[in-house]
Coordinates of N, CA and C and ligand atoms in Angstrom, one line a residue:
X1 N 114.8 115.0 97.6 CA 114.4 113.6 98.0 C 115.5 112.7 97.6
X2 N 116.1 111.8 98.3 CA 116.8 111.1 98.1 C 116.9 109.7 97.2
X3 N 115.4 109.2 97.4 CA 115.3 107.9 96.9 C 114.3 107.3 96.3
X4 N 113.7 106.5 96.1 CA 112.4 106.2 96.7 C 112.9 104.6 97.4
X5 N 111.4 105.1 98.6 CA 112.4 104.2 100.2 C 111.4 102.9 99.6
X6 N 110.0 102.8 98.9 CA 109.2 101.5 98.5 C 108.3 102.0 97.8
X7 N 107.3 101.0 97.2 CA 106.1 101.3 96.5 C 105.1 100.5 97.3
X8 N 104.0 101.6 97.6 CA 102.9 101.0 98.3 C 101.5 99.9 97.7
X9 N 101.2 98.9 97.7 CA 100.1 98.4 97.0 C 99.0 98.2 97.7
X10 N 97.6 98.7 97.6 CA 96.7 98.2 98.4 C 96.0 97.0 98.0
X11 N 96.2 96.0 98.8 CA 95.1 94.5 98.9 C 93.8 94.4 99.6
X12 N 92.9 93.4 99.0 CA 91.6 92.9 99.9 C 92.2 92.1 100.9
X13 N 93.4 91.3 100.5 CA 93.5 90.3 101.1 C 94.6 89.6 102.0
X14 N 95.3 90.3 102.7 CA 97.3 90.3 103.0 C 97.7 89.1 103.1
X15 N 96.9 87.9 103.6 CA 97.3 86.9 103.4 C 97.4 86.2 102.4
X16 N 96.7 86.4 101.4 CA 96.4 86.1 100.3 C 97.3 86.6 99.2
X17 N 97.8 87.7 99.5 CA 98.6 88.7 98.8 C 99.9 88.8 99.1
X18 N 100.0 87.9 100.5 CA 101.4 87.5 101.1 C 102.2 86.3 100.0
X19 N 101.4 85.7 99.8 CA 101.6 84.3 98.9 C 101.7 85.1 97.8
X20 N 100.8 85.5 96.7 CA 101.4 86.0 95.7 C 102.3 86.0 95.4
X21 N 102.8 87.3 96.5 CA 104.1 88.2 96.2 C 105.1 87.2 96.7
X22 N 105.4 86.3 97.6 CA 106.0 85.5 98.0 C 106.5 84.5 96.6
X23 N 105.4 84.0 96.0 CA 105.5 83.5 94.7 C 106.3 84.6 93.6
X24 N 105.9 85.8 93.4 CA 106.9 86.8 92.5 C 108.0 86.6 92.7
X25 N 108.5 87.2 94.1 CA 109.8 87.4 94.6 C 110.5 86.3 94.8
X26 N 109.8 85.1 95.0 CA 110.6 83.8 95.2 C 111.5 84.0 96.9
X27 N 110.5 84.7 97.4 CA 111.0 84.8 99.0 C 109.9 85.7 99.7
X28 N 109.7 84.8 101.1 CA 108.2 85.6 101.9 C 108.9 86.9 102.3
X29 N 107.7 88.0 102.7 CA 107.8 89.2 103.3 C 108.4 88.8 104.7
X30 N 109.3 90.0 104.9 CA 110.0 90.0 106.2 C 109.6 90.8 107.2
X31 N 108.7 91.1 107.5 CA 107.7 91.8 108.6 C 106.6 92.2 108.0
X32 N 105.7 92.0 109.2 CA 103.8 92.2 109.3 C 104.2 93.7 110.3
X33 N 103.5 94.1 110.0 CA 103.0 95.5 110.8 C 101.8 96.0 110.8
X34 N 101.4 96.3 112.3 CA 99.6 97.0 111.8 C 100.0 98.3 112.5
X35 N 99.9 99.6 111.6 CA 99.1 100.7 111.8 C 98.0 101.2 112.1
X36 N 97.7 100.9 113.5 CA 96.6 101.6 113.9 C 95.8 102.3 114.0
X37 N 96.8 103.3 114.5 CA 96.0 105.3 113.7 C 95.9 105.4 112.4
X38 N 96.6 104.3 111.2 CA 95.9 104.5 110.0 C 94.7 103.6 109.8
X39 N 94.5 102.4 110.3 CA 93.7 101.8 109.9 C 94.4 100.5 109.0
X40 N 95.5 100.5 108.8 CA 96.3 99.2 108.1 C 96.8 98.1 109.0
X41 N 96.7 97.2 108.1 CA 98.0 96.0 108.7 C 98.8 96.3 107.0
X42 N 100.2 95.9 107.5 CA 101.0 96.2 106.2 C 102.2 94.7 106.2
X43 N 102.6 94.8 105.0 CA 103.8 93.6 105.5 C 104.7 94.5 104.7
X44 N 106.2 93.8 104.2 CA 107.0 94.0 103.9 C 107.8 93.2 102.7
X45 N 108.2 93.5 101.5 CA 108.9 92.5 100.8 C 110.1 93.4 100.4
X46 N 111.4 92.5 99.9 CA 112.2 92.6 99.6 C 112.6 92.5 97.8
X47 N 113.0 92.9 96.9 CA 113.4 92.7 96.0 C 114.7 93.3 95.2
X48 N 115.7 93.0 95.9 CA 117.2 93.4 95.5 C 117.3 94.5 96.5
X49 N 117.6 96.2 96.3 CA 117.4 96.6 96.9 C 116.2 97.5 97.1
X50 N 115.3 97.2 96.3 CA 114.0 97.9 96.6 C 112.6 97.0 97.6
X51 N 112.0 97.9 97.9 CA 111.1 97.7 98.4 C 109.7 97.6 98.5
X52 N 109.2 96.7 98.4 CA 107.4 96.9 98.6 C 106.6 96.5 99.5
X53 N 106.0 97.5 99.8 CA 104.4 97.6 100.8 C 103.5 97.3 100.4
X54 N 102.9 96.0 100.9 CA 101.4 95.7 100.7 C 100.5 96.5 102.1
X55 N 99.2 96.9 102.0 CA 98.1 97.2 102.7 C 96.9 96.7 102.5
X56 N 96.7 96.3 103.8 CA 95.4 96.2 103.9 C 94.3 96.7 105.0
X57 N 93.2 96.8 104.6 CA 92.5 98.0 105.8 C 92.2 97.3 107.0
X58 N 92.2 97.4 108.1 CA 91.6 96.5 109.2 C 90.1 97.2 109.4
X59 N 89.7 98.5 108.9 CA 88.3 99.1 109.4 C 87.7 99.5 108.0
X60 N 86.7 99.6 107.8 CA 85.3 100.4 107.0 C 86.2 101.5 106.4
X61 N 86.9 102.0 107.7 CA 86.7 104.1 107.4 C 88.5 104.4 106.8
X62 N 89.4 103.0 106.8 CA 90.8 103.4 106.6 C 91.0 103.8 105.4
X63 N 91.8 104.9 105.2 CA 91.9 105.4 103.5 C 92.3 104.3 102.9
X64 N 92.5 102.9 102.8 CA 92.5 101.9 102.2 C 91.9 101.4 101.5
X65 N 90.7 101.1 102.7 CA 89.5 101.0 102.3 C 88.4 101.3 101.2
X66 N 89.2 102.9 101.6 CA 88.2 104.0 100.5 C 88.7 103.7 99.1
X67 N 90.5 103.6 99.4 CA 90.8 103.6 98.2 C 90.3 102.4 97.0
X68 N 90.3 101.1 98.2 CA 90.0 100.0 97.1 C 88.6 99.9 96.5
X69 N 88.0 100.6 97.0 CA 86.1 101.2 96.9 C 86.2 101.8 95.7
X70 N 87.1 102.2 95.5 CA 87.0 104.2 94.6 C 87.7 103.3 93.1
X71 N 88.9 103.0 93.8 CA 89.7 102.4 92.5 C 89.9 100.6 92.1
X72 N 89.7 100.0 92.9 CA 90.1 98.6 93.0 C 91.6 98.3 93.6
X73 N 91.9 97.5 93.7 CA 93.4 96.5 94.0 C 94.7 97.6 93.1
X74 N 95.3 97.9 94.1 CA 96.9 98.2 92.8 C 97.5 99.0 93.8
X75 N 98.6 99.9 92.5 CA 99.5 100.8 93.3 C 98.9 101.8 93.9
X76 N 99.3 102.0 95.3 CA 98.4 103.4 95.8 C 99.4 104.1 96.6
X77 N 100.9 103.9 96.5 CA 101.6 105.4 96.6 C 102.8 105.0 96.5
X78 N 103.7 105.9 96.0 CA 104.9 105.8 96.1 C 106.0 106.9 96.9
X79 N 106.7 106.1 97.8 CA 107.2 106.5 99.0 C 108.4 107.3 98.7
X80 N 109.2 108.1 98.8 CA 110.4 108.8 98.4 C 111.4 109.0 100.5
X81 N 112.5 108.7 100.5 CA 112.7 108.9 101.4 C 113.8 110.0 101.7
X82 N 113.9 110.9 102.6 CA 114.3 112.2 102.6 C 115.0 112.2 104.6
X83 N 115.7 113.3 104.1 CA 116.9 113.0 105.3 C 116.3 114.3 106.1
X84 N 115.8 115.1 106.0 CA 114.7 115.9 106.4 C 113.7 116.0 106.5
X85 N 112.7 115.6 106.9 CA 111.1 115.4 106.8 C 110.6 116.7 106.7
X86 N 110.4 117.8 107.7 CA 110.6 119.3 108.5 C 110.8 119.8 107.0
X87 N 112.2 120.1 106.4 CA 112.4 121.0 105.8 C 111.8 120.5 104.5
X88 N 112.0 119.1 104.3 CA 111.2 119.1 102.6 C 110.0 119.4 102.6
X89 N 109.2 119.4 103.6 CA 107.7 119.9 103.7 C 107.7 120.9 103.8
X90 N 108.3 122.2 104.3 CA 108.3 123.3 104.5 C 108.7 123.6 102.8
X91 N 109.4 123.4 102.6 CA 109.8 123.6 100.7 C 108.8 123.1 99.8
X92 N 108.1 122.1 100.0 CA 106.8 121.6 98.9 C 105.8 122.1 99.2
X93 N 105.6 122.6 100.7 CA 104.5 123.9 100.3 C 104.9 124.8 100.1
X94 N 105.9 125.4 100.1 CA 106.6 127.0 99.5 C 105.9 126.3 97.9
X95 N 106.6 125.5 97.6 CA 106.1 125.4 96.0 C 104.7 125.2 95.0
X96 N 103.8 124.8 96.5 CA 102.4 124.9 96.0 C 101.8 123.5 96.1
X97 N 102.3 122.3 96.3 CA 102.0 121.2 97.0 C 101.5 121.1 97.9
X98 N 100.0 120.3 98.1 CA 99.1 120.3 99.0 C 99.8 118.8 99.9
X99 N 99.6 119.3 101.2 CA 100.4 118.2 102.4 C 99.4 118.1 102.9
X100 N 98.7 116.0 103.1 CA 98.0 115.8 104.0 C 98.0 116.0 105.1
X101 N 99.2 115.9 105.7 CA 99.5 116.1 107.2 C 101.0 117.1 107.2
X102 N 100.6 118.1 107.7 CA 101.4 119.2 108.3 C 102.8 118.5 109.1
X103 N 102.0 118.2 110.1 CA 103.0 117.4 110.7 C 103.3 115.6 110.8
X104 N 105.1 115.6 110.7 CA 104.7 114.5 110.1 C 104.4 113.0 111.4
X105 N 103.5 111.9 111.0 CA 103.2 111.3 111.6 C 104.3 109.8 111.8
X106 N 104.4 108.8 112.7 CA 104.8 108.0 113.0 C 104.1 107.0 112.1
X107 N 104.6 106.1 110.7 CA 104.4 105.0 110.1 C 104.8 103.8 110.0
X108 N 104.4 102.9 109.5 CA 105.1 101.8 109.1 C 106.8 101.3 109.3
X109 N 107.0 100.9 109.6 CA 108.9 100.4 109.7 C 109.8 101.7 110.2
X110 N 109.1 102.0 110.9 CA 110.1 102.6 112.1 C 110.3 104.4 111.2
X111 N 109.4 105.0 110.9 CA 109.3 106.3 110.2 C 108.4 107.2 110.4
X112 N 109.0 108.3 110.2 CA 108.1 109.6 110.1 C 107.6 109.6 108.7
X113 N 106.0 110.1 108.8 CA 105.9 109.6 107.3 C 104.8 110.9 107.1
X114 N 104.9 111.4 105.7 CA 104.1 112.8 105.2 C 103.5 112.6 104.0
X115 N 101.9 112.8 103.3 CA 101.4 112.6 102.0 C 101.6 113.8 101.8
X116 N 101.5 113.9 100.4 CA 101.1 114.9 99.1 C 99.9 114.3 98.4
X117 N 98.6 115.1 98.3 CA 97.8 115.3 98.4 C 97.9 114.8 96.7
X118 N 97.0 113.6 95.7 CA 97.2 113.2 94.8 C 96.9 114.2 93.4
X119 N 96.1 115.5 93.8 CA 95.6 116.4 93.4 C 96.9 117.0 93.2
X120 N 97.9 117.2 93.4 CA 98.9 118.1 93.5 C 100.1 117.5 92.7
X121 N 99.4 116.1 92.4 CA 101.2 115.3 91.9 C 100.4 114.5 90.7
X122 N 100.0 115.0 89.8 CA 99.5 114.3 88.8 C 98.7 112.7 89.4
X123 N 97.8 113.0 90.5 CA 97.4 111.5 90.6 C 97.8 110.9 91.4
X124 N 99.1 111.0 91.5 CA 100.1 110.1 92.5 C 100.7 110.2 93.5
X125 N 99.5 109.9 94.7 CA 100.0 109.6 96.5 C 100.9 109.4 96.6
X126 N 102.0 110.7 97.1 CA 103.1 110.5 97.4 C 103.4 110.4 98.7
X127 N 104.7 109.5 99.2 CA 104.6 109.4 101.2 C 105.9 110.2 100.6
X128 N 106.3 110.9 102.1 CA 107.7 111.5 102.2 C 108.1 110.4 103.8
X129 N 109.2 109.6 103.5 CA 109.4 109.2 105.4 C 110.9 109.2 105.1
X130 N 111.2 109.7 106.6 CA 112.4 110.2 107.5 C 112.4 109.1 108.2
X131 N 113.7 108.2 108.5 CA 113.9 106.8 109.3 C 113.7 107.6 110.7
X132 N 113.2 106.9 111.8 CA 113.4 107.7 112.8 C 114.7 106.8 113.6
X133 N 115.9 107.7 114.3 CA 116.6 107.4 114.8 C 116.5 106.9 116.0
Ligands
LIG1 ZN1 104.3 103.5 102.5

């Protein structure tokens, strides 16, 4: 894994959470995105060269959703970005890491994107995404 490409946070409220963070960083998010097939709208912020994802669910049933049900408001995954999507998944289940999705799906800001199953990583929802070219 090369990096980590952002940290994800799930919100009740993106607009509301837009300001916040806008207030932290002392500069607004630079793109809104909704995910669909997940069930998110997401934005985007900047802070030097890192990055954070806010989420929020647009439906009942988005793992968002569930998540903010189960746990409340906070971090809900940290993203690592990899120049192979295919082969690092093929290698983290050789090693015994459980993959939400086999194959990886189309996410947020222009990426292929893969979980690790939070059972497998001490707790901690991991994305794998591949920029797509
Ligand atoms: Zn993410």
């Amino acid at each position: 894994m090369d990096k980590i490409e952002h940290i994800g946070i799930a919100v009740k409220d993106l607009d509301k959470s837009n300001q916040l963070f806008a207030s932290l960083f002392g500069e607004p998010h630079y793109k809104i995105e909704e995910v669909a097939s997940e069930g998110v709208k997401t934005s985007f912020f900047k802070s030097g060269p890192n990055k954070i994802e806010l989420l929020e669910a647009t439906n009942p049933n988005s793992p968002i959703a569930k998540f903010i049900e189960k746990k409340g408001e906070g971090i809900h995954h940290i993203a690592f970005a990899v120049s192979d999507i295919y082969k690092e998944l093929a290698r983290l289940k050789e090693e015994g890491f459980i993959i939400l999705n086999d194959t990886p799906k189309k996410g947020a800001d222009n990426k292929l994107v893969a979980f690790l199953h939070p059972k497998s990583t001490n707790g901690v929802l991991i994305e794998l995404c591949q920029e797509i070219e």
